[in-house]
Amino acid sequence: MAKYSESEEWADVVPIPQNEGGPNPLAAIAYSEEYKEAMEYLRAVMASDEKSERVLELTEHIISMNPAHYTVWLYRANTLFELQKRTQSDLKEDILEELRWLDGVSLRHLKNYQIWHHRQTLMSHLPSLPSTELSFLARMFAKDAKNYHVWSYRQWLVRHFSLWDTELPYIETLLAADVRNNSAWNHRWFVLFGQHVDPSCGKGMDEVGNIIDEDLIDKEVEYTRAKIRLAPQNQSPWNYLRGLLRKRGSLLECKGFAEEFVGDVDREGKGCRSSHAMDFLADCWAEENEAGKAGKALELLAKRFDPIRKNYWNYRRGLLGLGAVEA
C-alpha cells in the first residue's frame, strides 16, 4: 500500500508519532515502517475525533497487520455507527456488510478475542439473528471445535437472541462427532441450565427457589451414562454427571454405575477402565462416611492410575483425615 504521507487524500492530516519515552527509549518496539506510519495517522484522526470512510479504510489496514489491537477495533465500531447516524443509511445492511468482511478476518485469525468482541458489538445492534450467523459459526467450529472465543460468543448469542430451544440438536451433533468435545459438554450445561441464571451474580432459579426439573435431570443422567460407556476415560461427561446429581444433593444414585468401570479396588484396582470413575466412587464412599474405602480409591489414583496428580489425591485424603501416600 502507498504511504499515507504520499497520499493526497491524507495530506490534511499531521501524523502523531508514538511517544516511546524520549529520544533514546530503553525498549522501543520494533514496528514495521508500514505499521508505524499507519498508527501515526490513526492517532491523528483519533485526536481530532474524525469518523469517516477513510478512517474505516485505515482501521482495516491496521487490523490486517495487527488484528489483536483492541483500540483499533473499538474506534472502527464507533466510526461505523457514527457514519450510519450521519448518513441515515440502513443500519442492518451496514452491519451485514461489516460482518461479511469480518468473516474473512475471523477465518484467517482463529484465536483472536478482539474479533469476537467486535462481532458481539455489531450483533447487539440488530433486532434478530442474521440467517447466516449459525452456519458461519459451524465453519469456525469445523476448523477448531474447541475454540474458546467462539464458544463464549455463542453463549452470548444464545442468551441475547433467546435461542435456548433450538441449540440442543446442534450440540448433540457435535457430541456424536466427538464425545470428548469438552466445550460441547459445557455448552450443553449452559443451554439446559443457564437460561434462568443471572449472569451478573451467577445465581439461578434453582438456587433461589429450589426449582429442579426432575424429568430433565433423569433424561440427562441417562444420556450422559450412555456417552460415558462410549469412552469411560473421558472426564467431561463424568463432570457433567456430577453436576446433574449435585442438583439433587447426592451422587449415590450412580454409585453402581461407577463401579462398573473401577474393577476390584481391594485387588489394587485390577480391571479399572476409568480413573474418573474411581474418583467418582471415592466421593460416593466419602458421602457414605466410608473413609477407608474412599481413601483406598484415592491411594490407587495417587499411586497407579493418576500419579501426576499425586499431591491433589493426597490433599483429598487429607480431607478425610488420612495420611499421604507416595506414588
XYZ file of C-alpha atoms in Angstrom:
327
model
C 0.000 0.000 0.000
C 1.221 3.510 -0.839
C 2.458 5.595 2.065
C -0.099 7.830 3.743
C 2.453 10.645 3.660
C 2.419 10.449 -0.139
C -1.374 10.300 -0.485
C -3.348 13.401 -1.434
C -6.317 12.003 0.494
C -4.327 12.232 3.727
C -2.461 15.470 3.005
C -4.546 17.413 5.547
C -3.550 15.123 8.432
C -0.460 15.681 10.559
C 0.631 12.265 11.876
C 1.311 11.837 15.597
C 4.356 9.658 16.400
C 4.241 7.207 19.281
C 5.753 8.522 22.488
C 8.408 5.965 23.394
C 9.599 7.929 26.426
C 12.204 10.198 24.856
C 14.761 10.236 22.037
C 16.575 7.156 23.377
C 13.872 4.744 24.591
C 15.005 1.829 26.724
C 12.972 -0.834 24.921
C 11.357 0.532 21.773
C 9.092 -1.910 19.942
C 10.408 -2.815 16.507
C 7.323 -1.974 14.434
C 7.478 -2.249 10.662
C 7.580 1.107 8.897
C 4.192 0.409 7.308
C 2.545 -0.299 10.652
C 4.305 2.579 12.382
C 3.084 5.094 9.823
C -0.491 3.786 9.824
C -0.663 4.090 13.607
C 0.697 7.626 13.473
C -2.198 8.596 11.197
C -4.689 6.753 13.399
C -3.513 8.714 16.439
C -4.052 11.913 14.476
C -7.629 11.092 13.425
C -8.456 9.882 16.930
C -7.112 13.132 18.372
C -9.436 15.106 16.106
C -12.283 12.578 16.616
C -12.656 12.056 12.894
C -15.235 9.480 11.822
C -15.147 8.926 8.056
C -14.881 6.350 5.289
C -11.142 6.870 5.117
C -10.905 6.084 8.825
C -12.665 2.778 8.184
C -10.117 2.036 5.456
C -7.284 2.998 7.792
C -8.520 0.723 10.586
C -8.953 -2.143 8.104
C -5.342 -1.679 7.026
C -4.075 -1.699 10.619
C -6.193 -4.724 11.515
C -4.698 -6.617 8.577
C -1.291 -6.094 10.206
C -2.323 -6.449 13.857
C -5.783 -7.978 14.406
C -5.275 -8.013 18.196
C -5.245 -4.203 18.556
C -8.320 -3.627 20.700
C -8.273 0.174 20.428
C -8.418 -0.012 16.639
C -11.436 -2.337 16.767
C -13.231 -0.031 19.199
C -12.597 3.064 17.105
C -13.714 1.206 13.978
C -17.028 0.272 15.626
C -17.603 3.830 16.833
C -16.835 5.145 13.353
C -19.204 2.677 11.721
C -22.133 3.659 13.958
C -21.388 7.392 13.719
C -21.350 7.230 9.907
C -24.682 5.423 9.919
C -26.265 8.139 12.065
C -24.771 10.864 9.926
C -25.826 9.402 6.576
C -29.068 7.786 7.775
C -28.109 4.629 5.918
C -29.697 1.249 6.643
C -28.044 0.137 9.886
C -28.828 -3.535 9.331
C -27.280 -3.514 5.863
C -24.217 -1.664 7.148
C -23.749 -4.269 9.878
C -24.272 -7.179 7.498
C -21.649 -5.737 5.175
C -19.259 -5.391 8.106
C -19.973 -8.975 9.140
C -19.135 -10.258 5.667
C -15.760 -8.561 5.900
C -15.332 -9.808 9.461
C -15.987 -13.412 8.411
C -12.821 -13.426 6.346
C -10.762 -11.862 9.127
C -12.103 -14.435 11.617
C -11.217 -17.387 9.405
C -7.663 -16.081 8.992
C -7.156 -15.400 12.713
C -8.870 -18.184 14.647
C -7.636 -17.396 18.162
C -8.360 -13.695 18.456
C -10.590 -12.311 21.187
C -10.931 -8.795 19.773
C -12.605 -10.080 16.601
C -15.385 -11.699 18.615
C -15.933 -8.701 20.846
C -16.361 -6.603 17.698
C -18.832 -9.156 16.335
C -20.797 -9.053 19.582
C -20.892 -5.255 19.427
C -22.316 -5.433 15.914
C -24.888 -8.093 16.800
C -26.110 -6.116 19.801
C -27.438 -3.504 17.339
C -29.547 -5.993 15.376
C -33.163 -6.867 16.261
C -32.823 -10.512 15.210
C -30.183 -13.103 14.383
C -28.946 -12.945 10.767
C -29.791 -16.108 8.850
C -26.141 -16.781 8.023
C -24.731 -16.480 11.542
C -25.069 -20.038 12.816
C -23.735 -21.529 9.595
C -20.695 -19.270 9.875
C -20.083 -20.439 13.439
C -20.298 -24.024 12.184
C -17.480 -23.183 9.754
C -15.425 -21.861 12.644
C -16.026 -24.991 14.713
C -15.122 -27.151 11.731
C -11.665 -25.573 11.937
C -11.429 -25.799 15.734
C -14.308 -27.403 17.630
C -12.945 -26.180 20.967
C -12.260 -22.534 20.140
C -12.857 -20.775 23.450
C -13.562 -17.368 21.914
C -16.187 -18.722 19.529
C -17.914 -20.694 22.297
C -18.007 -17.632 24.568
C -19.533 -15.620 21.753
C -22.078 -18.358 21.020
C -23.211 -18.368 24.652
C -23.749 -14.629 24.470
C -25.646 -15.129 21.195
C -27.941 -17.760 22.721
C -28.763 -15.514 25.662
C -29.114 -12.308 23.627
C -31.423 -13.770 20.964
C -33.104 -16.384 23.240
C -32.008 -19.405 21.202
C -32.469 -21.802 24.131
C -34.976 -24.068 22.397
C -33.001 -24.599 19.188
C -29.443 -25.231 20.408
C -29.666 -28.792 21.708
C -29.798 -30.620 18.338
C -26.590 -28.903 17.219
C -24.815 -29.814 20.454
C -25.852 -33.435 20.023
C -24.416 -33.378 16.501
C -21.086 -32.186 17.894
C -21.028 -34.804 20.647
C -21.940 -37.530 18.169
C -18.925 -36.481 16.102
C -16.600 -36.204 19.121
C -17.816 -37.349 22.511
C -14.654 -35.845 24.031
C -15.562 -32.310 22.977
C -15.448 -30.726 26.444
C -16.622 -27.392 25.010
C -19.803 -29.000 23.690
C -20.458 -30.590 27.093
C -20.022 -27.201 28.749
C -22.380 -25.580 26.231
C -24.961 -28.319 26.796
C -24.997 -27.450 30.507
C -25.289 -23.764 29.688
C -28.233 -24.312 27.329
C -30.165 -26.620 29.648
C -29.466 -24.950 32.969
C -28.256 -21.439 32.192
C -31.461 -19.893 30.908
C -32.616 -18.714 34.320
C -29.203 -17.812 35.655
C -28.487 -14.138 36.194
C -25.014 -13.669 34.614
C -24.331 -10.700 36.890
C -24.306 -12.874 40.018
C -24.264 -16.478 38.762
C -27.400 -17.410 40.705
C -30.401 -19.076 39.114
C -33.966 -20.035 39.896
C -32.946 -23.478 41.100
C -30.712 -21.880 43.728
C -33.119 -19.146 44.758
C -36.421 -21.050 44.517
C -35.182 -24.642 44.795
C -36.804 -25.427 41.434
C -35.426 -28.636 39.874
C -36.824 -30.255 36.731
C -36.632 -33.909 37.782
C -37.651 -35.230 34.350
C -34.884 -33.228 32.703
C -32.333 -34.498 35.222
C -33.464 -38.095 34.603
C -33.118 -37.722 30.831
C -29.719 -36.071 31.120
C -28.399 -38.715 33.505
C -29.323 -41.467 31.064
C -27.901 -39.533 28.116
C -24.633 -38.938 29.974
C -24.281 -42.535 31.129
C -24.644 -43.686 27.533
C -21.895 -41.284 26.428
C -19.610 -42.408 29.252
C -19.938 -46.005 28.095
C -18.576 -44.940 24.706
C -15.403 -43.517 26.279
C -15.091 -44.240 30.033
C -11.768 -42.409 30.328
C -13.353 -39.149 29.160
C -13.534 -36.641 32.003
C -16.129 -34.254 30.554
C -19.257 -36.437 30.894
C -18.180 -37.551 34.382
C -18.042 -33.891 35.413
C -21.388 -33.308 33.720
C -22.878 -36.267 35.595
C -21.597 -34.886 38.903
C -23.272 -31.572 38.180
C -26.583 -33.248 37.448
C -26.543 -35.353 40.604
C -25.463 -32.486 42.821
C -28.610 -30.639 41.793
C -30.368 -33.439 43.668
C -27.890 -33.345 46.527
C -26.296 -36.798 46.230
C -24.034 -38.801 43.921
C -25.172 -42.147 45.261
C -27.793 -42.982 42.644
C -24.939 -43.549 40.173
C -22.621 -45.366 42.564
C -23.402 -48.725 40.958
C -22.826 -47.266 37.520
C -19.345 -46.033 38.527
C -18.493 -49.435 39.991
C -18.853 -50.933 36.505
C -15.620 -49.161 35.479
C -13.335 -49.429 38.502
C -12.640 -53.140 38.745
C -11.648 -54.614 42.100
C -10.454 -51.881 44.461
C -9.302 -54.463 47.005
C -7.024 -56.015 44.354
C -5.235 -52.758 43.500
C -7.912 -51.724 41.034
C -7.474 -54.694 38.755
C -9.707 -54.247 35.704
C -10.149 -50.495 36.179
C -11.208 -48.795 32.945
C -11.624 -45.241 34.173
C -9.717 -43.173 36.710
C -12.623 -40.703 36.619
C -14.989 -43.471 37.755
C -12.548 -44.220 40.589
C -12.609 -40.548 41.576
C -16.418 -40.517 41.414
C -16.617 -43.641 43.550
C -14.269 -42.144 46.149
C -16.725 -39.273 46.555
C -19.619 -41.715 46.838
C -17.859 -43.608 49.645
C -16.979 -40.325 51.357
C -20.653 -39.363 51.172
C -21.471 -42.692 52.890
C -18.824 -41.973 55.561
C -16.740 -44.896 54.310
C -13.444 -43.065 54.752
C -11.355 -46.220 54.468
C -12.813 -47.220 51.110
C -12.641 -43.664 49.795
C -9.040 -43.393 50.963
C -8.130 -46.635 49.186
C -9.565 -45.340 45.918
C -7.635 -42.097 46.282
C -4.479 -44.083 47.082
C -4.866 -46.058 43.854
C -5.298 -42.824 41.933
C -2.147 -41.370 43.505
C -0.005 -44.469 43.112
C -1.252 -46.171 39.961
C -3.894 -44.504 37.842
C -3.073 -40.780 38.050
C 0.291 -40.299 39.812
C 0.949 -36.989 38.017
C -1.659 -35.503 40.365
C -0.417 -37.286 43.469
C -0.457 -34.101 45.539
C -4.104 -33.483 44.690
C -5.161 -37.023 45.630
C -3.217 -36.740 48.883
C -4.989 -33.438 49.553
C -8.284 -35.278 49.107
C -7.090 -37.988 51.517
C -6.240 -35.266 53.997
C -9.827 -34.019 53.869
C -10.820 -37.496 55.055
C -8.313 -37.387 57.910
C -5.957 -39.813 56.174
C -2.210 -39.555 55.656
C -0.388 -39.020 52.374
C 0.891 -41.867 50.203
C 3.917 -41.996 47.939
C 3.444 -42.526 44.213
